[in-house]
CSV table of C-alpha atoms in Angstrom, one decimal:
chain,number,residue,atom,x,y,z
A,11,MET,CA,1.4,-16.3,12.9
A,12,ASN,CA,5.3,-15.9,11.5
A,13,ILE,CA,6.1,-17.6,8.3
A,14,VAL,CA,9.6,-18.0,7.0
A,15,GLY,CA,10.6,-15.8,4.8
A,16,GLN,CA,7.9,-13.1,5.7
A,17,MET,CA,8.7,-9.3,5.7
A,18,THR,CA,6.9,-6.9,8.1
A,19,GLU,CA,6.7,-3.3,8.3
A,20,PHE,CA,6.4,-1.5,11.0
A,21,SER,CA,5.6,-4.6,13.6
A,22,ILE,CA,7.1,-5.2,17.0
A,23,LEU,CA,9.3,-8.5,16.8
A,24,LYS,CA,9.9,-10.5,20.0
A,25,GLU,CA,13.2,-11.7,19.6
A,26,ASP,CA,13.4,-14.1,22.5
A,27,VAL,CA,10.9,-16.5,20.8
A,28,MET,CA,11.4,-15.0,17.2
A,29,GLN,CA,7.3,-13.6,16.7
A,30,ASN,CA,5.9,-10.8,16.0
A,31,VAL,CA,3.8,-9.0,18.3
A,32,TRP,CA,0.6,-7.9,16.4
A,33,TYR,CA,-1.8,-6.1,18.4
A,34,ASP,CA,0.9,-3.8,19.5
A,35,ILE,CA,0.5,-0.5,18.1
A,36,SER,CA,3.3,1.3,19.6
A,37,ILE,CA,4.7,2.3,16.2
A,38,THR,CA,1.6,2.6,14.3
A,39,GLU,CA,-2.1,0.7,13.7
A,40,ASN,CA,-0.9,0.0,9.9
A,41,THR,CA,1.1,-2.8,10.4
A,42,ARG,CA,1.5,-5.0,7.1
A,43,ALA,CA,2.7,-8.4,6.7
A,44,SER,CA,4.1,-9.9,2.8
A,45,TYR,CA,5.8,-13.7,2.2
A,46,PRO,CA,6.6,-15.0,-1.0
A,47,LEU,CA,3.6,-15.9,-3.8
A,48,GLU,CA,5.0,-19.5,-3.8
A,49,TYR,CA,3.0,-20.3,0.0
A,50,ILE,CA,-0.4,-18.8,-1.6
A,51,PRO,CA,-1.6,-22.9,-2.7
A,52,ASN,CA,-3.6,-21.9,-5.4
A,53,ALA,CA,-1.1,-19.3,-6.8
A,54,LYS,CA,-0.8,-19.0,-10.2
A,55,ILE,CA,3.0,-19.1,-10.9
A,56,PRO,CA,4.1,-16.7,-13.1
A,57,ALA,CA,2.1,-14.5,-11.6
A,58,VAL,CA,2.0,-12.6,-15.0
A,59,GLY,CA,-1.3,-11.2,-16.8
A,60,GLY,CA,-2.0,-9.0,-20.0
A,61,HIS,CA,-3.1,-5.4,-19.8
A,62,PRO,CA,-6.3,-5.2,-17.0
A,63,LYS,CA,-9.5,-4.4,-18.2
A,64,ASN,CA,-10.9,-2.3,-15.2
A,65,ILE,CA,-8.5,-0.5,-12.4
A,66,ILE,CA,-9.9,0.6,-9.0
A,67,PHE,CA,-8.0,3.0,-7.3
A,68,LEU,CA,-8.2,2.8,-3.4
A,69,THR,CA,-7.3,6.0,-2.0
A,70,CYS,CA,-7.9,7.9,1.3
A,71,ASP,CA,-9.5,10.8,0.0
A,72,ALA,CA,-10.2,12.8,3.8
A,73,PHE,CA,-11.5,16.0,1.5
A,74,GLY,CA,-14.1,14.9,-1.0
A,75,VAL,CA,-11.4,15.7,-4.2
A,76,ILE,CA,-11.8,12.4,-6.3
A,77,PRO,CA,-15.5,11.5,-7.2
A,78,PRO,CA,-16.5,8.0,-5.4
A,79,VAL,CA,-16.7,6.2,-8.8
A,80,SER,CA,-15.7,7.2,-11.9
A,81,LYS,CA,-15.2,6.1,-15.3
A,82,LEU,CA,-11.7,7.0,-16.9
A,83,THR,CA,-9.9,7.3,-20.2
A,84,THR,CA,-6.4,5.6,-20.1
A,85,SER,CA,-4.8,8.9,-20.1
A,86,GLN,CA,-6.9,9.9,-17.0
A,87,ALA,CA,-6.2,6.6,-15.3
A,88,MET,CA,-2.5,6.9,-16.2
A,89,TYR,CA,-2.4,10.5,-14.4
A,90,HIS,CA,-4.5,9.9,-11.5
A,91,PHE,CA,-2.0,7.0,-10.9
A,92,ILE,CA,1.1,9.1,-11.2
A,93,ALA,CA,-0.5,11.9,-9.3
A,94,GLY,CA,-1.2,9.5,-6.4
A,95,TYR,CA,-3.3,12.4,-4.4
A,96,THR,CA,-4.4,11.0,-0.9
A,97,ALA,CA,-4.8,12.0,2.4
A,98,LYS,CA,-2.6,11.7,5.6
A,99,VAL,CA,-4.9,10.9,8.3
A,100,ALA,CA,-4.6,9.8,12.0
A,101,GLY,CA,-3.8,5.9,12.7
A,102,THR,CA,-2.0,6.0,9.8
A,103,GLU,CA,0.9,8.8,10.5
A,104,MET,CA,2.8,9.2,13.7
A,105,GLY,CA,1.9,12.7,14.9
A,106,ILE,CA,-1.3,13.2,12.6
A,107,LYS,CA,-4.2,14.6,14.5
A,108,GLU,CA,-6.0,15.8,11.5
A,109,PRO,CA,-6.5,14.8,8.2
A,110,SER,CA,-3.8,16.9,5.6
A,111,PRO,CA,-3.7,16.2,1.8
A,112,THR,CA,-0.6,14.9,0.1
A,113,PHE,CA,0.5,13.0,-2.9
A,114,SER,CA,2.9,9.8,-3.7
A,115,ALA,CA,3.2,8.7,-6.6
A,116,CYS,CA,1.7,5.6,-7.7
A,117,PHE,CA,0.5,5.5,-4.9
A,118,GLY,CA,3.6,4.4,-3.0
A,119,GLU,CA,6.5,7.0,-4.1
A,120,ALA,CA,8.6,5.8,-1.2
A,121,PHE,CA,9.0,2.5,-2.4
A,122,LEU,CA,9.6,3.3,-6.3
A,123,PRO,CA,13.2,2.2,-7.5
A,124,LEU,CA,12.6,3.8,-10.5
A,125,HIS,CA,10.9,7.2,-11.6
A,126,PRO,CA,6.9,7.0,-11.4
A,127,ASN,CA,6.9,7.4,-15.0
A,128,THR,CA,7.9,4.0,-15.4
A,129,TYR,CA,5.5,2.2,-14.0
A,130,ALA,CA,2.2,4.0,-15.3
C-alpha cells in the first residue's frame, strides 16, 4: 500500500505505477515507512504529553552487555540513551556477516540534526 505523503527508507519504487515493492530485499531487509500523524484515525493531535513515567529501550545487544531488564535512575537512563549501545547484525547492515558492537547516540545518531545532548 502506498499513501500520499508517505516517506520510505531503503525500499524499491516501481516508478511506472509509483508503488513500493515491499518484498524486494535487494537493498536491505530493514525497510521502513512513515506518514503524517493525521492519517491515523484515532491519533491524539497535537501529539504532545508530559514526561513518561517508564521508558523501555529496545536495542540489538548481540553480546549480552546490557541486562535484559533494568530499573534505572533518570541519570542512568540518560546515559544509556546518549551512548546508544547496539550491534550491527546481518540483515540490517549490508556486508555484515557477524555481529559487531557499535554506538549510535540516541539510537539514531545519523538522523539527529542537533547534538545528542539536546534529546536526553
